[in-house]
Short mmCIF file of C-alpha atoms in Angstrom, two decimals:
data_model
loop_
_atom_site.label_atom_id
_atom_site.label_comp_id
_atom_site.label_asym_id
_atom_site.label_seq_id
_atom_site.Cartn_x
_atom_site.Cartn_y
_atom_site.Cartn_z
CA GLN X 1 -20.96 7.52 121.36
CA VAL X 2 -20.20 9.40 124.39
CA GLN X 3 -23.01 9.50 127.34
CA LEU X 4 -22.99 12.64 129.65
CA VAL X 5 -24.83 12.70 132.87
CA GLU X 6 -25.02 15.72 134.87
CA SER X 7 -24.90 16.02 138.58
CA GLY X 8 -24.84 17.93 141.90
CA GLY X 9 -27.74 20.65 141.10
CA GLN X 10 -29.81 21.56 144.26
CA LEU X 11 -31.40 24.64 145.84
CA VAL X 12 -28.44 26.93 147.51
CA GLN X 13 -28.43 30.38 149.20
CA ALA X 14 -27.27 33.03 146.96
CA GLY X 15 -23.93 33.69 148.56
CA GLY X 16 -23.11 29.73 148.90
CA SER X 17 -21.41 27.22 146.70
CA LEU X 18 -21.93 24.37 144.74
CA ARG X 19 -20.35 21.96 142.40
CA LEU X 20 -21.49 20.33 139.27
CA SER X 21 -20.02 17.41 138.17
CA CYS X 22 -20.53 15.32 134.44
CA ALA X 23 -19.56 11.89 133.97
CA ALA X 24 -19.05 10.64 130.70
CA SER X 25 -19.35 6.95 129.33
CA GLY X 26 -18.68 5.10 125.68
CA ARG X 27 -16.42 6.42 123.83
CA THR X 28 -13.67 7.94 126.21
CA LEU X 29 -10.83 7.27 124.45
CA SER X 30 -9.65 10.67 124.21
CA PRO X 31 -10.26 13.63 125.95
CA TYR X 32 -12.77 15.90 124.88
CA MET X 33 -13.42 19.56 124.83
CA MET X 34 -16.11 20.35 127.51
CA GLY X 35 -18.52 22.87 128.18
CA TRP X 36 -21.51 24.46 130.15
CA PHE X 37 -24.38 25.70 129.42
CA ARG X 38 -27.68 27.27 130.99
CA GLN X 39 -31.10 27.91 130.50
CA ALA X 40 -33.18 29.28 132.62
CA PRO X 41 -37.44 29.34 132.18
CA GLY X 42 -38.45 31.28 128.83
CA LYS X 43 -34.84 31.92 128.05
CA GLU X 44 -32.35 30.94 125.61
CA ARG X 45 -29.83 28.68 126.45
CA GLU X 46 -26.58 30.72 127.22
CA PHE X 47 -22.58 29.06 127.65
CA VAL X 48 -20.57 29.62 130.78
CA ALA X 49 -17.42 28.17 130.64
CA ALA X 50 -15.50 25.42 128.45
CA MET X 51 -12.31 23.41 128.54
CA SER X 52 -10.23 22.61 126.17
CA ARG X 53 -9.73 18.86 124.66
CA SER X 54 -5.88 19.53 125.98
CA GLY X 55 -7.14 20.19 129.46
CA THR X 56 -4.51 24.00 129.43
CA ASN X 57 -7.04 26.66 127.83
CA SER X 58 -10.57 27.44 129.25
CA TYR X 59 -12.95 30.33 128.49
CA TYR X 60 -15.86 32.01 130.38
CA ALA X 61 -18.84 33.83 130.43
CA ASP X 62 -18.35 37.29 131.20
CA SER X 63 -21.40 36.70 133.91
CA VAL X 64 -19.42 34.51 135.82
CA LYS X 65 -15.61 35.06 135.61
CA GLY X 66 -13.91 35.11 138.92
CA ARG X 67 -17.02 32.65 140.33
CA PHE X 68 -16.80 29.80 138.02
CA THR X 69 -14.12 27.22 137.56
CA ILE X 70 -14.08 24.64 135.18
CA SER X 71 -11.97 21.45 135.78
CA ARG X 72 -11.47 18.12 135.22
CA ASP X 73 -9.85 14.82 136.81
CA ASN X 74 -7.04 12.81 136.38
CA ALA X 75 -8.59 9.81 134.35
CA LYS X 76 -10.67 12.13 132.03
CA THR X 77 -13.82 11.25 132.00
CA THR X 78 -15.40 13.64 134.96
CA VAL X 79 -16.03 17.50 133.71
CA TYR X 80 -16.87 19.55 136.91
CA LEU X 81 -17.98 23.28 137.34
CA GLN X 82 -17.33 24.63 140.87
CA MET X 83 -19.67 27.58 141.62
CA ASN X 84 -19.32 30.22 144.37
CA SER X 85 -20.69 33.62 145.10
CA LEU X 86 -24.03 32.00 143.80
CA LYS X 87 -26.19 34.51 142.76
CA PRO X 88 -30.41 34.09 142.27
CA GLU X 89 -29.18 35.33 138.42
CA ASP X 90 -27.78 31.49 137.89
CA THR X 91 -30.61 29.63 138.63
CA ALA X 92 -30.56 27.70 135.81
CA VAL X 93 -30.80 23.90 134.26
CA TYR X 94 -26.92 23.45 133.67
CA TYR X 95 -26.19 21.37 130.82
CA CYS X 96 -22.75 20.06 129.83
CA ALA X 97 -21.33 19.37 126.36
CA ALA X 98 -18.55 17.35 124.83
CA ASP X 99 -16.71 18.37 121.50
CA SER X 100 -14.62 15.22 119.62
CA ARG X 101 -13.70 17.19 116.57
CA SER X 102 -12.25 20.21 118.36
CA SER X 103 -8.18 21.08 117.95
CA PRO X 104 -6.30 20.25 121.59
CA LEU X 105 -6.45 24.19 122.22
CA PHE X 106 -9.75 25.50 120.66
CA VAL X 107 -12.70 26.38 122.95
CA THR X 108 -16.01 27.72 121.64
CA THR X 109 -19.17 29.36 123.04
CA ARG X 110 -21.52 27.50 120.46
CA SER X 111 -23.75 25.58 121.61
CA ASN X 112 -24.20 24.32 118.16
CA GLU X 113 -20.65 23.13 118.08
CA TYR X 114 -20.19 20.48 120.69
CA ASP X 115 -21.49 17.13 119.89
CA TYR X 116 -23.02 15.32 122.70
CA TRP X 117 -24.99 16.73 125.81
CA GLY X 118 -26.22 15.59 128.97
CA GLN X 119 -29.81 15.89 130.01
CA GLY X 120 -29.08 18.35 132.89
CA THR X 121 -28.96 19.61 136.48
CA GLN X 122 -31.51 22.00 137.98
CA VAL X 123 -29.44 24.92 140.40
CA THR X 124 -31.64 27.38 142.37
CA VAL X 125 -30.00 30.29 144.20
CA SER X 126 -32.40 31.49 146.71
CA SER X 127 -32.35 35.34 147.92
#
């Protein structure tokens, strides 16, 4: 069992930067594929970014390419989402997710392929 807790969400002005964190606890004996998703009110949850279990492959949604960066710490227990040049359209609840069964280089945009989810952290970008 793995528990994920997101933090770092807050109100920020357009053009600003923010870094979200996702701390993992429980069964963390090996690296997990990690993903970030977001959901705005009245909309479906959408993929944002993901990192393979190896940490060498990353993938981003077109809407955030060049602005967001996914990374993890040396202990491989915390994953980050660095968000730059934020836009009002980025306003959403951001969720981190983990998968324990993926091949080392695999990444996926499909939410149903992740085993564990955090409770989310609110990011609000003002004009």
